[in-house]
Coordinates of C-alpha atoms and ligand atoms in Angstrom, one line a residue:
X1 CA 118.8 88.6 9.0
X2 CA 116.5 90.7 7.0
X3 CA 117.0 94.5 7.5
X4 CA 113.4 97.0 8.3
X5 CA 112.9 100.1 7.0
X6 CA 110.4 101.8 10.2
X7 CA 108.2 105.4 10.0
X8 CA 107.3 106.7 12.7
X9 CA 104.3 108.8 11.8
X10 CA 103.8 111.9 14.7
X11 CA 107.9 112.7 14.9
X12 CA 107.2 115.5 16.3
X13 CA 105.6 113.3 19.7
X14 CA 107.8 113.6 22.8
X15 CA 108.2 109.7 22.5
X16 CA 110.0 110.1 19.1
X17 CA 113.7 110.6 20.4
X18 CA 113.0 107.7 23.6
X19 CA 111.7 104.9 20.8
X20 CA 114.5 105.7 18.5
X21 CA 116.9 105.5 21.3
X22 CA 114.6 101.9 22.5
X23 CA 115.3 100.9 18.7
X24 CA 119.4 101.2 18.7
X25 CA 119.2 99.1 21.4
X26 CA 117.6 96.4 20.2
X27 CA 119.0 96.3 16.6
X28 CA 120.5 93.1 17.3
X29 CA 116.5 91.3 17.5
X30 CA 115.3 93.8 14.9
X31 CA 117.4 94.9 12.8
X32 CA 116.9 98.4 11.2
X33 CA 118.5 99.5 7.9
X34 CA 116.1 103.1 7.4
X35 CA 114.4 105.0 9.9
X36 CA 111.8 108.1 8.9
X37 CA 109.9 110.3 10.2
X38 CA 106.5 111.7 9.2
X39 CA 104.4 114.5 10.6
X40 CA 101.9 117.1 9.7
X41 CA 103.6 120.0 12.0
X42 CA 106.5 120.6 10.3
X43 CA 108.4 123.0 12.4
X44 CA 107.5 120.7 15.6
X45 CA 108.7 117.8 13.9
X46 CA 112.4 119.4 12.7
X47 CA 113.0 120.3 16.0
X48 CA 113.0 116.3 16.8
X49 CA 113.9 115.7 13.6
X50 CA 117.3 116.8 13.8
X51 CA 118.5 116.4 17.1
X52 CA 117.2 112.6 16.1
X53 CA 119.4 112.8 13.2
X54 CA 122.6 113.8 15.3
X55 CA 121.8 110.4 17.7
X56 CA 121.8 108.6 14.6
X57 CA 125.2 109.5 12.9
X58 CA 126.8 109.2 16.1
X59 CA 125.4 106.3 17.4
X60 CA 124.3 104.2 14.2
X61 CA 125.3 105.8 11.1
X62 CA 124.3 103.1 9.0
X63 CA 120.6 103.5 9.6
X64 CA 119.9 105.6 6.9
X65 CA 117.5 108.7 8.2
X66 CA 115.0 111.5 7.0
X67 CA 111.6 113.0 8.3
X68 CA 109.2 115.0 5.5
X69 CA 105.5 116.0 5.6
X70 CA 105.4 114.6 2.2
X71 CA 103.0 111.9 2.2
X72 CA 105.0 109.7 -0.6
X73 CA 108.2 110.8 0.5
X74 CA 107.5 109.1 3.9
X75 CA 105.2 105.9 3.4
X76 CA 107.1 104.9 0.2
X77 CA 109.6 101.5 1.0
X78 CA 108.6 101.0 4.5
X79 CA 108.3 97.5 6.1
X80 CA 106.6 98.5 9.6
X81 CA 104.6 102.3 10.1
X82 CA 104.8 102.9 14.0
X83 CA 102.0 105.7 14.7
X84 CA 101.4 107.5 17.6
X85 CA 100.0 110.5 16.4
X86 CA 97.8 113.4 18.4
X87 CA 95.6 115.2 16.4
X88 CA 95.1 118.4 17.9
X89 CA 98.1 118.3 19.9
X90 CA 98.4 119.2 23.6
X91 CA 96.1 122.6 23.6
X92 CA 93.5 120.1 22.2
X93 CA 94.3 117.9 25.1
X94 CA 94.2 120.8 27.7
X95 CA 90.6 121.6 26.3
X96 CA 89.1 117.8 26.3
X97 CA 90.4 117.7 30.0
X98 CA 88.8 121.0 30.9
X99 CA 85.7 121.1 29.5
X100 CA 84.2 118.3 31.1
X101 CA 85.7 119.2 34.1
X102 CA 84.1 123.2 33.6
X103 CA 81.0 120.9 34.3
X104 CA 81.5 118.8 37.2
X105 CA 82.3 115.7 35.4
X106 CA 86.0 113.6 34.6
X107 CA 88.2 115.5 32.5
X108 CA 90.8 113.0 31.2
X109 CA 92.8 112.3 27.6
X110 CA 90.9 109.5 26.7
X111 CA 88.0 108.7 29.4
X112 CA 84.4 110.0 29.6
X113 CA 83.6 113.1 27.3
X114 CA 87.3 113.7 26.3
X115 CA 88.1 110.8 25.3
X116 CA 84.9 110.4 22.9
X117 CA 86.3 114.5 21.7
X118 CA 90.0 113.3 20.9
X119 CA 87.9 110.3 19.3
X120 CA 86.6 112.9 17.0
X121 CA 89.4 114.4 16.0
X122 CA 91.5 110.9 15.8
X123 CA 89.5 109.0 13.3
X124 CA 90.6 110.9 10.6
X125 CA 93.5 111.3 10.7
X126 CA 94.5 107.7 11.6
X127 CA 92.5 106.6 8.3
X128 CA 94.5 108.9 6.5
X129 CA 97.7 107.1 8.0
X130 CA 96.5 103.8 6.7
X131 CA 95.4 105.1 3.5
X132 CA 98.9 106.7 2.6
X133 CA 100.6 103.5 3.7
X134 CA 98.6 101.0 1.5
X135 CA 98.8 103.3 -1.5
X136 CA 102.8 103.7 -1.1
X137 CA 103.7 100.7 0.6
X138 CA 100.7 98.2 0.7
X139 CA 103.1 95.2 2.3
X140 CA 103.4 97.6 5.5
X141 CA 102.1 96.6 8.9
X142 CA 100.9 99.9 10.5
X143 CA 101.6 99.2 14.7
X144 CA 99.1 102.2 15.9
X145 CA 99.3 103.4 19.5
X146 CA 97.6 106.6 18.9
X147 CA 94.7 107.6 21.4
X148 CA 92.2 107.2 21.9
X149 CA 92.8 103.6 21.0
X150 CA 89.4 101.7 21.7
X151 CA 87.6 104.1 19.8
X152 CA 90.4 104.5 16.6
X153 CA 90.4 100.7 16.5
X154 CA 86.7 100.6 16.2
X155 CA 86.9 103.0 13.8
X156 CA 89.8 100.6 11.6
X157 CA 87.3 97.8 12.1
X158 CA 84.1 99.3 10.4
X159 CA 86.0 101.4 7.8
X160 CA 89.1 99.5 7.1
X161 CA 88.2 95.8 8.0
X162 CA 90.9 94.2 5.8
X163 CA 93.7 96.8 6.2
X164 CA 97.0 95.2 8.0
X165 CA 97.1 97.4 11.3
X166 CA 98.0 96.4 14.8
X167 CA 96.2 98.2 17.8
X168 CA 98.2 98.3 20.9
X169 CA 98.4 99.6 24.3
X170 CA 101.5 100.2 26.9
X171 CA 98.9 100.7 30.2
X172 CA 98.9 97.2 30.9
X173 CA 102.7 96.4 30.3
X174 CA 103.6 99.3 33.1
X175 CA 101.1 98.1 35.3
X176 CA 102.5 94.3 34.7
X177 CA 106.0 95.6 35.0
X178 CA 104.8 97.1 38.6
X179 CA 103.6 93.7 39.8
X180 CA 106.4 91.9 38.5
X181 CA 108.4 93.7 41.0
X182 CA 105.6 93.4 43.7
X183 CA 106.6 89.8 43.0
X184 CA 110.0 89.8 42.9
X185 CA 110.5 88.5 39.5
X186 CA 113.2 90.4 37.2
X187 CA 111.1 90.4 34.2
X188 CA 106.9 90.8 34.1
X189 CA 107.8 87.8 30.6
X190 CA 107.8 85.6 33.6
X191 CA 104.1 85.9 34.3
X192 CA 101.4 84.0 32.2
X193 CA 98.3 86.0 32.1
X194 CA 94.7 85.8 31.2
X195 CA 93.4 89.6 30.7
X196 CA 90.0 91.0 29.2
X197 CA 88.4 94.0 28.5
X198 CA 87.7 97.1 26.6
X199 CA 91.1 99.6 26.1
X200 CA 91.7 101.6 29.5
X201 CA 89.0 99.3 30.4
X202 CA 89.7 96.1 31.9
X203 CA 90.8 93.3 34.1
X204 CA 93.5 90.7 35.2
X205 CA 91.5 87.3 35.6
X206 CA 94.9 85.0 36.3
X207 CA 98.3 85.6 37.1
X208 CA 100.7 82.4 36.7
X209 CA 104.7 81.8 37.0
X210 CA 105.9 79.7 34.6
X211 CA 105.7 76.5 36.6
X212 CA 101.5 77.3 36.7
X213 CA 102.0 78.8 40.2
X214 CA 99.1 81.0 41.1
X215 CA 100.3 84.7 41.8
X216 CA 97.5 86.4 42.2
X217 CA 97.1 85.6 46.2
X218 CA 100.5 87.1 46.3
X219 CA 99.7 90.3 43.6
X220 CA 95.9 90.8 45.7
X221 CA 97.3 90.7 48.9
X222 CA 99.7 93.9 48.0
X223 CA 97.0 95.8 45.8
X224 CA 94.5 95.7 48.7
X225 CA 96.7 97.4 51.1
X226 CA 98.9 100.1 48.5
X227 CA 96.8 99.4 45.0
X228 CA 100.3 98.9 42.1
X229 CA 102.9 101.3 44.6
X230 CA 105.8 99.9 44.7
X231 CA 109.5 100.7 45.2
X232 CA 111.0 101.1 42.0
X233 CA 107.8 101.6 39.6
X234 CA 107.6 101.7 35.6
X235 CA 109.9 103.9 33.3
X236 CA 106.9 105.3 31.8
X237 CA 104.6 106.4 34.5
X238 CA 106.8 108.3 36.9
X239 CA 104.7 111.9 37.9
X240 CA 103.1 112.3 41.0
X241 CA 99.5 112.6 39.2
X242 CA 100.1 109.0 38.0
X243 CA 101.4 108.0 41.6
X244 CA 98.0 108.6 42.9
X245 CA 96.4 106.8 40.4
X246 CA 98.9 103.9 41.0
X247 CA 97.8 104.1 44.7
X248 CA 93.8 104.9 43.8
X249 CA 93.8 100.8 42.3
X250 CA 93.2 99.4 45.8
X251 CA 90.2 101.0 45.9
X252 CA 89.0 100.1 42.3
X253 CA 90.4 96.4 43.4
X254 CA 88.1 96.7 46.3
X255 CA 84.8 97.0 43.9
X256 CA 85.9 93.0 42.3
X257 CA 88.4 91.2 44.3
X258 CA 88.4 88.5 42.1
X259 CA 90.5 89.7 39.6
X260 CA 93.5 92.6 39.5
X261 CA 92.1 96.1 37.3
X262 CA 93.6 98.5 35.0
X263 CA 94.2 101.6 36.4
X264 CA 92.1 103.3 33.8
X265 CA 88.4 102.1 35.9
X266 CA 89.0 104.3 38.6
X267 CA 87.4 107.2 36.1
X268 CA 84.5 105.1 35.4
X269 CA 84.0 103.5 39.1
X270 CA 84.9 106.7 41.0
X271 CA 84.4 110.0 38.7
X272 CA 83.3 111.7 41.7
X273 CA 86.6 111.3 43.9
X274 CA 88.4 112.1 40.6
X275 CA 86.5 115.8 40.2
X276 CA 86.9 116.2 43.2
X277 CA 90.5 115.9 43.2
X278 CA 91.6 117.8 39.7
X279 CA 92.1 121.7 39.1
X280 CA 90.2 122.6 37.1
X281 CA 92.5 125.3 35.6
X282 CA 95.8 122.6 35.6
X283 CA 95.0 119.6 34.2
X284 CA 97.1 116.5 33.3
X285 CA 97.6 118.8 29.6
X286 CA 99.4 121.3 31.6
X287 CA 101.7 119.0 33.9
X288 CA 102.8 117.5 30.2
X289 CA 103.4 120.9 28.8
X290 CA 105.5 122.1 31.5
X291 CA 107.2 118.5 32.1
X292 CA 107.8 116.1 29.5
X293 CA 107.1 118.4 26.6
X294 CA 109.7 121.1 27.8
X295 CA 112.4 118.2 28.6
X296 CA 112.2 116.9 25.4
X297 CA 112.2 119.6 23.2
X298 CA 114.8 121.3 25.5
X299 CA 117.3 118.3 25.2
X300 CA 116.7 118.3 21.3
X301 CA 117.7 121.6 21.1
X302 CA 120.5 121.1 23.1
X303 CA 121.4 118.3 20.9
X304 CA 121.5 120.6 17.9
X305 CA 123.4 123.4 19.6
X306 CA 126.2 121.4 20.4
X307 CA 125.7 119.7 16.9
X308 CA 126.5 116.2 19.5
X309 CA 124.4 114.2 21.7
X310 CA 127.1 113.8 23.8
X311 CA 125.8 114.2 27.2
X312 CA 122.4 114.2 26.5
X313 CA 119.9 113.2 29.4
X314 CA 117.6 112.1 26.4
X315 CA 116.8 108.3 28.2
X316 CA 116.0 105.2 26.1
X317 CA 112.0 104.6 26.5
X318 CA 112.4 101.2 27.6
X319 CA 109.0 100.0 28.6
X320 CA 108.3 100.7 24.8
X321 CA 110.1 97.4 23.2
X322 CA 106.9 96.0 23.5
X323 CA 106.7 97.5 19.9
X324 CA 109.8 95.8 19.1
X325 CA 108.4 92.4 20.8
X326 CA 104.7 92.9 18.5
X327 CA 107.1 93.8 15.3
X328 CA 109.4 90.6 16.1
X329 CA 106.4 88.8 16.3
X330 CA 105.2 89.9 12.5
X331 CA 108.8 89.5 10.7
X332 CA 109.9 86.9 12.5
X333 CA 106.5 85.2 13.5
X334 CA 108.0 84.7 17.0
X335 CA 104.3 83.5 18.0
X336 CA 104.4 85.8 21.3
X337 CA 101.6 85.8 23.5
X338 CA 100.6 90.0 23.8
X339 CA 97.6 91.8 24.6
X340 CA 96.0 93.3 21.8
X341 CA 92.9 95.6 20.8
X342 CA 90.8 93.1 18.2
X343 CA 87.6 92.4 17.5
X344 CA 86.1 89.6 19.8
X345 CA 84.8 87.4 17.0
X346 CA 83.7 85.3 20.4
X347 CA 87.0 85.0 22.1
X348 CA 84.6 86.8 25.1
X349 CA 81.5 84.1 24.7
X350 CA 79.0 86.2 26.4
X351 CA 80.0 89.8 24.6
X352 CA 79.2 91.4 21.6
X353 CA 81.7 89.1 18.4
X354 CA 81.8 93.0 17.2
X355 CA 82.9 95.0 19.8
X356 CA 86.9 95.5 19.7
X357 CA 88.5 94.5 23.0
X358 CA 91.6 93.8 24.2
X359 CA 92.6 90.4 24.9
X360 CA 95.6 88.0 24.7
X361 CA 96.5 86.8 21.2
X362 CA 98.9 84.8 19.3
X363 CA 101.0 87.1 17.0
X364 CA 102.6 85.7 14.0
X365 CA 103.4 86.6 10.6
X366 CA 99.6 86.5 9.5
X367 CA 98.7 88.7 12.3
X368 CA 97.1 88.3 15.8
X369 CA 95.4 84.9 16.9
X370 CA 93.0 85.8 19.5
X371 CA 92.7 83.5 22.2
X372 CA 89.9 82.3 24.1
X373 CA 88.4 84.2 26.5
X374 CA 85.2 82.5 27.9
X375 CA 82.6 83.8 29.9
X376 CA 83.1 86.8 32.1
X377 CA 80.9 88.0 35.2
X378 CA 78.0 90.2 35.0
X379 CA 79.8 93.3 37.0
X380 CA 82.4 93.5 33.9
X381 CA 79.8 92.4 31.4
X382 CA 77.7 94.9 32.5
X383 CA 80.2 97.8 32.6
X384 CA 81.6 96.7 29.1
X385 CA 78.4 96.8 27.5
X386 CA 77.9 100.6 28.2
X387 CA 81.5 101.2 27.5
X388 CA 81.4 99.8 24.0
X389 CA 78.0 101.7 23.3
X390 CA 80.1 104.5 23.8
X391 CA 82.8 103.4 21.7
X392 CA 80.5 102.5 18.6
X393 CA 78.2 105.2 18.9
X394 CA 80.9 107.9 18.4
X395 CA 82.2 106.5 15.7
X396 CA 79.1 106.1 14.3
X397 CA 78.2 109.8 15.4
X398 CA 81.8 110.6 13.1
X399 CA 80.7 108.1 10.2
X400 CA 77.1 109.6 10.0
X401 CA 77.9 113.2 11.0
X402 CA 75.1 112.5 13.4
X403 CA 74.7 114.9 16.9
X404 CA 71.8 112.7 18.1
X405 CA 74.3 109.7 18.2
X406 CA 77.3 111.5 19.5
X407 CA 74.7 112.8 22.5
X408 CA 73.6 109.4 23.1
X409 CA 77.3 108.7 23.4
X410 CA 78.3 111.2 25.8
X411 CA 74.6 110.1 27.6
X412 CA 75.8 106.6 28.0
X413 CA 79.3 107.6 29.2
X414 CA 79.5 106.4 33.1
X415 CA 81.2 109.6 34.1
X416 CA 78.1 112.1 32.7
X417 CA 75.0 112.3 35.1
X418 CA 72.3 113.1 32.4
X419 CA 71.4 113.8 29.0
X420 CA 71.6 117.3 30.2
X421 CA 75.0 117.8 31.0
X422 CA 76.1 115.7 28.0
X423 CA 74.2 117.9 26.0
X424 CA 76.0 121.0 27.6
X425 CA 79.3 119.1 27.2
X426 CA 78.7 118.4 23.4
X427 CA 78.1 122.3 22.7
X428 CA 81.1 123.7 24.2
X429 CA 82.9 120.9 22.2
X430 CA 81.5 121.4 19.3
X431 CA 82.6 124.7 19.4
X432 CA 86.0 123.8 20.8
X433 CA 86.6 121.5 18.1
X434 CA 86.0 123.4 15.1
X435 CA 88.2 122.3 11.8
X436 CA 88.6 119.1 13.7
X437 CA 85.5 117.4 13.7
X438 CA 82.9 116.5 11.0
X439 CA 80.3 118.8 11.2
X440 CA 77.3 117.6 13.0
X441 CA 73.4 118.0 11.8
Ligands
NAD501 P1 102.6 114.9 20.9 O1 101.6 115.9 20.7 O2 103.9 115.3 21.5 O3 102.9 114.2 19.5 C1 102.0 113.9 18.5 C2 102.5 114.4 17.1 O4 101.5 114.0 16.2 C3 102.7 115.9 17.0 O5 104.0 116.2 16.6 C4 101.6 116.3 15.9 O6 102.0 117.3 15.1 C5 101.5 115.0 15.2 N1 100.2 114.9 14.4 C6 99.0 115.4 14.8 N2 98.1 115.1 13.9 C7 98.7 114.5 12.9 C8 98.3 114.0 11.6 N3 97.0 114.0 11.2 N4 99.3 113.4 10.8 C9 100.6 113.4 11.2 N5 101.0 113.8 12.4 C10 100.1 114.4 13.2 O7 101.9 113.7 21.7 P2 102.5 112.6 22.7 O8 102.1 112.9 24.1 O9 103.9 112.4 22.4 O10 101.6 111.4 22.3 C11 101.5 110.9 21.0 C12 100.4 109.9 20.9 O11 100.7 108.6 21.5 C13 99.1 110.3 21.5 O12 98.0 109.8 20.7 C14 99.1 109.5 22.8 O13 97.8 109.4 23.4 C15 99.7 108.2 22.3 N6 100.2 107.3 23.4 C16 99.6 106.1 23.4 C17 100.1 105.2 24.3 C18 99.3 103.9 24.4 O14 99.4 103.2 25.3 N7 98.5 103.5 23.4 C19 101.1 105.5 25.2 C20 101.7 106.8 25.1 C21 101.2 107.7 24.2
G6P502 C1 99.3 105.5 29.5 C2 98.3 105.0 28.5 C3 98.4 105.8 27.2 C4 98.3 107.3 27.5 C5 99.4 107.7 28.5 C6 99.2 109.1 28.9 O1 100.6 105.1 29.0 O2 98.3 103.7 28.2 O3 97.4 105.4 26.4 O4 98.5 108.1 26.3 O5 99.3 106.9 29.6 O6 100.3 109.6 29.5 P1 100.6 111.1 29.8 O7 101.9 111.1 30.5 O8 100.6 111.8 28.4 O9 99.4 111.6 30.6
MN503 MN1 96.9 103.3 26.4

């Protein structure tokens, strides 16, 4: 079997050392002759870098490994670019959840005005990505997971329409893994699904065993009385924050009852509950900061003391090898069914063939096959449309330099009251996001 040659571009994320752990074990489906890492923080990235590169002798050694800043030095011989990058990194994250909030209205990574910030900042840095892996290694595939998803990948759509790059989200894999044990079934690959929608923005519309058994009675039953809570839970989604958001579904399930939501609506269908429930001065950023950000680092430094990761509690990030499923699926063209963030091209018959929104698609070697979605109600249709708005017109806003379209985006946004407070909102972000963003006239 052909041997890949991976970069993961943001090795300094704290899901660097979980992936490469999710990779080792599954070299025998994919396997990996090269791994590298590329970042723009350089001191961030060492400190993963080479505890990464201690796992890697000891458990692989040979995986050939190296991380660099160096544009060619990374992108040049690589088969598959994985990219979850976060420009701005977590202090740009505190402020996106904050400000908003500093106003009465959602403060969250990629939802409602901070979402459509981290947008700003995203876009460019993304293309860059793309443009460094075409010019040093233009047979790549680029598998981007970066945030804020729906608004980067309608960004790749109107300024890199041809370029071979994968948009992907994990929300609806933990969520599936959830009702898969609601179910009792040992794997959520045992459920056929039909799922539309926008990124953080959509819905379950059936729910099938293998034999065509309908589980959503089952599924609907359970969410209506403890929303996705269950027992064991996903490997991913495990602080208490995201346990009432688990639990917050049956009311968002409540609002349609004919199909199952993504977690993600409850900011758009109940921003005022949300407000009312965050602190204001310790946000989502700050429960990061202090958790996952200090374990990680904290283990990798261990891991370098002690020049072994022996002992380690470093876990493997195993939700994740849905990358490894969506990279199977390009090398191998495996022809797996997986929900992916394209542009509707009338899989959606009633919604906009340019809006990018994430449905179920073939994936082979030539890339996703979108499948057919049909019509969808007017509630969703509805919502969607003033979503998307959102979606295009901040990109637009970034492509254009344009204020008047980026307010009009933060006016549309269902968590913002008025044109008023979005225009408050823009200012202070504006401001916040100096060096970041293009500047506006
Ligand atoms: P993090 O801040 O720990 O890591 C991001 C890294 O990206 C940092 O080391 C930073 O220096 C680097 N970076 C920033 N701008 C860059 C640029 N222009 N070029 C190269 N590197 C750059 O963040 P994290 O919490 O580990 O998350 C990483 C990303 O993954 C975020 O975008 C997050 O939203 C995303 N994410 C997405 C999903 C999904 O479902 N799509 C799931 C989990 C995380
Ligand atoms: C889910 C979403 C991701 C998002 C993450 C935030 O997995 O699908 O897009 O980045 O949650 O998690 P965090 O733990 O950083 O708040
Ligand atoms: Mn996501």
């Amino acid at each position: 079997m052909k041997k890949f040659s991976i970069l993961i571009a943001g090795g300094g994320s704290t899901f660097t050392p979980g992936i490469i752990l999710m990779l080792l074990d599954n070299l025998e489906q994919f396997p990996i002759r090269q791994i590298k890492m590329y970042d723009n923080d350089a001191e961030r990235q060492a400190k993963i870098g080479d505890a990464c590169a201690i796992l890697l002798k000891e458990r692989a050694p040979e995986i050939e490994f190296s991380y660099s800043t160096k544009p060619e030095e990374a992108f040049t011989d690589i088969d598959f670019v994985m990219a979850h990058i976060r420009v701005g990194k977590y202090p740009m994250r505190e402020l996106d959840e904050k400000i908003p909030l500093k106003h009465g209205v959602v403060g969250q990574e990629t939802c409602g005005p901070g979402g459509v910030a981290y947008g700003m900042r995203s876009i460019g840095g993304v293309i860059d990505l793309i443009n460094h892996m075409e010019k040093y290694s233009p047979n790549a595939w680029m598998l981007n997971y970066s945030n804020p998803a729906a608004i980067v990948a309608e960004a790749t759509r109107r300024l890199k329409p041809n370029s071979k790059v994968l948009n992907i989200c994990d929300m609806p894999i933990g969520i599936e893994v959830r009702m898969a044990e609601i179910l009792g079934l040992n794997s959520r690959k045992d459920m056929d699904i039909m799922y539309y929608g926008l990124n953080h923005f959509g819905w379950w519309k059936s729910i099938k065993d293998k034999a065509g058994n309908d589980l959503m009675p089952a599924l609907k039953e359970h969410v209506a009385k403890y929303g996705y809570v269950e027992k064991k839970g996903d490997s991913q989604h495990t602080d208490a924050s995201w346990c009432d958001t688990f639990a917050k579904a049956k009311d968002v399930f409540a609002v349609d009852p004919t199909t199952l939501p993504n977690t993600y609506l409850k900011y758009y269908l109940f921003p005022d509950y949300v407000v009312e429930h965050s602190n204001k001065e310790y946000t989502r950023a700050n429960e990061v900061m202090d958790g996952r950000e200090k374990f990680v680092f904290g283990e990798c430094d261990k891991i370098v003391k002690n020049k072994t990761s022996n002992n380690t509690e470093l876990h493997i990030d195993e939700h994740a090898s849905y990358i490894v499923d969506l990279a199977r699926a390009i090398a191998f063209n495996t022809k797996e069914k997986m929900l992916l963030i394209v542009e509707n091209n009338g899989a959606i018959v009633n919604f906009d063939p340019t809006a990018m929104v994430e449905i179920p698609c073939i994936v082979g070697n030539a890339g996703p096959e979108p499948l057919v979605v049909g019509a969808i109600p007017q509630f969703q249709k509805g919502l969607m449309e003033q979503q998307v708005s959102v979606e295009k017109l901040t990109v637009e806003a970034w492509i254009e330099g344009s204020y008047q379209k980026l307010w009009q985006a933060l006016t549309m946004s269902k968590t913002v009251p008025s044109a008023s407070v979005a225009k408050a909102i823009l200012d202070d972000l504006i401001e916040a996001n100096k060096g970041y963003w293009p500047i506006l006239k």
